[in-house]
Coordinates of C-alpha atoms in Angstrom, one line a residue:
Chain A
X1350 CA 0.1 -0.3 -0.1
X1351 CA 0.9 3.6 0.1
X1352 CA 1.8 4.1 -3.6
X1353 CA 2.4 7.5 -5.5
X1354 CA 3.3 7.5 -8.7
X1355 CA 4.7 10.2 -10.6
X1356 CA 5.0 11.4 -14.5
X1357 CA 6.8 11.9 -16.5
X1358 CA 9.9 10.4 -14.8
X1359 CA 12.3 12.1 -17.3
X1360 CA 12.0 15.4 -19.4
X1361 CA 14.2 17.7 -21.6
X1362 CA 12.4 21.1 -22.6
X1363 CA 13.6 24.2 -24.0
X1364 CA 14.6 27.1 -21.6
X1365 CA 10.8 29.2 -21.7
X1366 CA 8.8 26.6 -22.2
X1367 CA 6.6 25.2 -19.5
X1368 CA 6.5 21.9 -18.0
X1369 CA 4.0 19.8 -16.0
X1370 CA 4.6 17.2 -13.8
X1371 CA 2.1 14.9 -11.9
X1372 CA 1.9 13.2 -8.5
X1373 CA -1.1 10.5 -8.1
X1374 CA -1.0 8.8 -5.2
X1375 CA -2.5 5.3 -6.9
X1376 CA -4.2 3.8 -2.8
X1377 CA -5.1 5.9 -0.9
X1378 CA -6.3 9.4 -0.8
X1379 CA -3.6 12.1 0.1
X1380 CA -5.4 14.9 1.8
X1381 CA -2.1 17.1 1.5
X1382 CA 0.9 16.2 -1.3
X1383 CA 4.2 18.1 -1.0
X1384 CA 6.4 18.8 -3.4
X1385 CA 10.5 19.1 -2.9
X1386 CA 13.3 19.6 -5.5
X1387 CA 16.4 17.9 -4.7
X1388 CA 20.0 18.9 -6.3
X1389 CA 22.6 15.7 -6.9
X1390 CA 24.6 14.8 -3.8
X1391 CA 22.3 17.5 -1.6
X1392 CA 19.2 16.8 0.8
X1393 CA 15.5 17.5 -0.1
X1394 CA 14.4 21.2 -0.5
X1395 CA 10.7 21.2 0.3
X1396 CA 9.1 24.0 -1.9
X1397 CA 5.2 23.5 -1.1
X1398 CA 2.5 22.5 0.6
X1399 CA -0.5 21.1 -1.1
X1400 CA -4.0 20.5 0.1
X1401 CA -7.0 19.5 -2.1
X1402 CA -9.1 22.8 -2.7
X1403 CA -7.3 25.1 -1.7
X1404 CA -3.7 27.2 -2.0
X1405 CA -0.6 26.0 -2.1
X1406 CA 1.7 27.3 0.8
X1407 CA 4.9 28.0 -0.6
X1408 CA 8.2 28.2 1.3
X1409 CA 10.9 31.1 1.5
X1410 CA 12.1 31.8 -1.2
X1411 CA 10.3 30.2 -4.4
X1412 CA 8.4 32.0 -6.8
X1413 CA 4.6 30.9 -7.1
X1414 CA 4.1 32.4 -10.1
X1415 CA 6.6 30.2 -11.7
X1416 CA 6.1 26.9 -9.8
X1417 CA 2.3 26.7 -10.5
X1418 CA 0.7 24.1 -8.0
X1419 CA -2.6 22.3 -8.2
X1420 CA -4.4 20.1 -6.1
X1421 CA -7.3 18.9 -8.1
X1422 CA -8.3 15.5 -6.3
X1423 CA -7.7 13.6 -3.8
X1424 CA -5.1 11.4 -5.1
X1425 CA -3.4 13.9 -7.8
X1426 CA -1.6 17.3 -7.5
X1427 CA 0.3 18.7 -10.1
X1428 CA 3.4 21.4 -10.3
X1429 CA 4.2 23.3 -13.6
X1430 CA 7.4 25.2 -13.6
X1431 CA 6.5 28.2 -16.5
X1432 CA 8.8 29.8 -18.4
X1433 CA 11.6 26.8 -17.6
X1434 CA 15.5 28.0 -17.0
X1435 CA 18.6 26.2 -16.9
X1436 CA 18.7 26.4 -13.1
X1437 CA 15.6 25.5 -13.2
X1438 CA 16.9 21.4 -14.0
X1439 CA 17.1 19.3 -11.1
X1440 CA 15.6 16.1 -9.2
X1441 CA 11.6 17.2 -8.4
X1442 CA 10.1 15.0 -5.7
X1443 CA 6.2 14.8 -4.4
X1444 CA 4.9 13.5 -1.8
X1445 CA 2.1 12.2 -0.3
X1446 CA 0.8 12.1 3.4
X1447 CA -1.7 9.3 4.3
X1448 CA -2.8 11.9 7.4
X1449 CA -3.5 10.3 10.8
X1450 CA -1.0 10.5 13.8
X1451 CA 1.4 9.5 11.9
X1452 CA 1.6 11.6 9.0
X1453 CA 4.3 9.6 7.0
X1454 CA 5.1 10.9 3.8
X1455 CA 5.2 8.4 1.2
X1456 CA 7.3 9.9 -1.8
X1457 CA 7.1 9.4 -5.8
X1458 CA 9.7 8.3 -8.1
X1459 CA 10.6 11.6 -9.3
X1460 CA 10.9 13.6 -12.0
X1461 CA 14.4 14.4 -13.3
X1462 CA 14.5 18.2 -15.0
X1463 CA 16.5 19.0 -18.1
X1464 CA 16.1 22.6 -19.5
X1465 CA 18.1 23.1 -22.7
Chain B
X1275 CA 15.5 28.0 12.1
X1276 CA 15.2 24.2 11.6
X1277 CA 18.6 22.6 12.3
X1278 CA 19.7 18.5 11.3
X1279 CA 23.0 17.8 11.4
X1280 CA 24.2 14.2 10.3
X1281 CA 27.4 13.1 8.7
X1282 CA 28.3 13.1 5.7
X1283 CA 29.8 10.0 4.7
X1284 CA 30.1 6.4 6.6
X1285 CA 31.5 3.5 4.9
X1286 CA 31.4 0.1 7.0
X1287 CA 31.9 -3.7 6.4
X1288 CA 29.2 -6.3 5.3
X1289 CA 27.6 -8.5 7.7
X1290 CA 29.2 -5.9 10.3
X1291 CA 26.8 -3.0 12.5
X1292 CA 26.4 0.2 11.5
X1293 CA 25.1 3.8 13.6
X1294 CA 24.5 6.9 11.9
X1295 CA 23.6 9.3 14.1
X1296 CA 21.3 13.0 13.6
X1297 CA 20.8 16.0 15.8
X1298 CA 18.4 18.4 15.6
X1299 CA 16.9 21.5 16.7
X1300 CA 13.6 22.7 15.3
X1301 CA 10.9 24.3 17.0
X1302 CA 7.5 21.9 16.7
X1303 CA 9.3 19.0 16.8
X1304 CA 7.0 16.2 16.7
X1305 CA 8.7 13.5 15.4
X1306 CA 11.1 12.3 13.4
X1307 CA 11.6 10.0 10.7
X1308 CA 14.1 8.1 8.9
X1309 CA 14.3 7.6 4.7
X1310 CA 17.1 5.6 2.9
X1311 CA 17.7 6.8 -0.8
X1312 CA 19.1 4.9 -3.8
X1313 CA 21.3 7.2 -6.1
X1314 CA 18.5 8.8 -8.6
X1315 CA 15.9 7.3 -6.9
X1316 CA 13.0 8.3 -4.1
X1317 CA 13.7 8.3 -0.4
X1318 CA 11.6 5.1 1.3
X1319 CA 10.1 4.9 4.4
X1320 CA 12.4 3.0 7.5
X1321 CA 10.9 4.4 11.0
X1322 CA 9.4 6.8 12.2
X1323 CA 9.8 7.8 16.3
X1324 CA 7.5 9.9 18.0
X1325 CA 8.7 8.5 22.3
X1326 CA 11.9 8.4 23.5
X1327 CA 13.0 4.8 22.8
X1328 CA 14.6 2.4 20.4
X1329 CA 11.9 1.4 17.4
X1330 CA 13.1 -1.9 16.3
X1331 CA 12.1 -3.5 12.8
X1332 CA 13.8 -6.2 11.4
X1333 CA 17.6 -5.2 10.7
X1334 CA 17.1 -1.6 11.2
X1335 CA 16.1 -0.1 14.4
X1336 CA 16.1 3.5 15.1
X1337 CA 16.3 5.4 18.7
X1338 CA 15.5 8.9 20.0
X1339 CA 16.1 11.4 22.3
X1340 CA 13.3 13.9 22.7
X1341 CA 15.9 16.0 25.6
X1342 CA 18.7 15.9 23.9
X1343 CA 17.6 16.3 19.9
X1344 CA 19.0 13.5 19.1
X1345 CA 18.5 9.8 16.6
X1346 CA 20.1 7.4 15.4
X1347 CA 19.3 4.9 13.0
X1348 CA 21.2 1.1 13.6
X1349 CA 21.4 -1.4 10.5
X1350 CA 22.7 -5.3 11.6
X1351 CA 23.6 -7.4 9.2
X1352 CA 24.8 -4.8 6.9
X1353 CA 24.6 -6.2 2.6
X1354 CA 25.8 -4.4 -0.2
X1355 CA 22.6 -3.1 -1.1
X1356 CA 22.1 -1.2 1.9
X1357 CA 24.7 0.9 0.0
X1358 CA 22.4 4.8 -0.2
X1359 CA 22.0 8.2 1.5
X1360 CA 20.1 8.2 4.9
X1361 CA 18.0 11.0 5.6
X1362 CA 17.3 12.2 8.6
X1363 CA 13.8 14.2 8.5
X1364 CA 12.2 15.9 11.9
X1365 CA 8.8 16.7 12.0
X1366 CA 8.0 20.4 12.4
X1367 CA 6.0 23.5 12.6
X1368 CA 3.3 21.4 14.4
X1369 CA 2.2 20.3 11.5
X1370 CA 3.4 17.9 8.7
X1371 CA 5.9 19.4 7.4
X1372 CA 9.0 17.4 6.9
X1373 CA 12.7 19.8 7.3
X1374 CA 15.8 17.2 6.1
X1375 CA 19.1 16.6 7.0
X1376 CA 22.2 16.4 4.2
X1377 CA 22.4 12.8 4.4
X1378 CA 24.4 10.2 5.1
X1379 CA 25.9 8.7 1.9
X1380 CA 26.8 4.7 3.8
X1381 CA 28.7 2.8 1.7
X1382 CA 29.0 -1.1 2.4
X1383 CA 32.3 -2.4 1.7
X1384 CA 33.3 -6.6 1.5

């Protein structure tokens, strides 16, 4: 149980274009989903917290107009990187929380974005 | 601010025991998670401690001392496949936000 999928797993795009990444909880309803960014050999950096049906809460320093997050249902959240630039190239990982006392987060397999 | 420290790298021998330490200074602490991450993959959940003491789960055990702001992950009977990064993460902010340490890269050798 507690499986989270991400699509696509890899994407290459041209500078200036937008890229959408999907995160789905396959066997549970996730009231909260999280988006992280990870640079090589670095730890995960929380970008934003997404609650179903409401606006995402962004961490300090993360541009909400550049990284658009939509949490349309209890099983789907999307991250759109708008007007991508080479410095946006990174490993983007989502997680979904099952809720309850433990608030364990289960992670998707990640999406590697390369902006040329 | 939130601060989580763990060693950058460790090396151990197959079949041995290794302990990975984590110290934290956070506000609104609600528990401590350990995740395993292989290169290029997403983290996988290993353990969660909210009360002081040792939680054992097969070859892996995790310990927490809230008064000392300290946790460790203990890996027994090491296998080559245990070579990975181990991430310590604190649940903070009175909610469900995870703050990660930089991870400890464990290398298991023959």
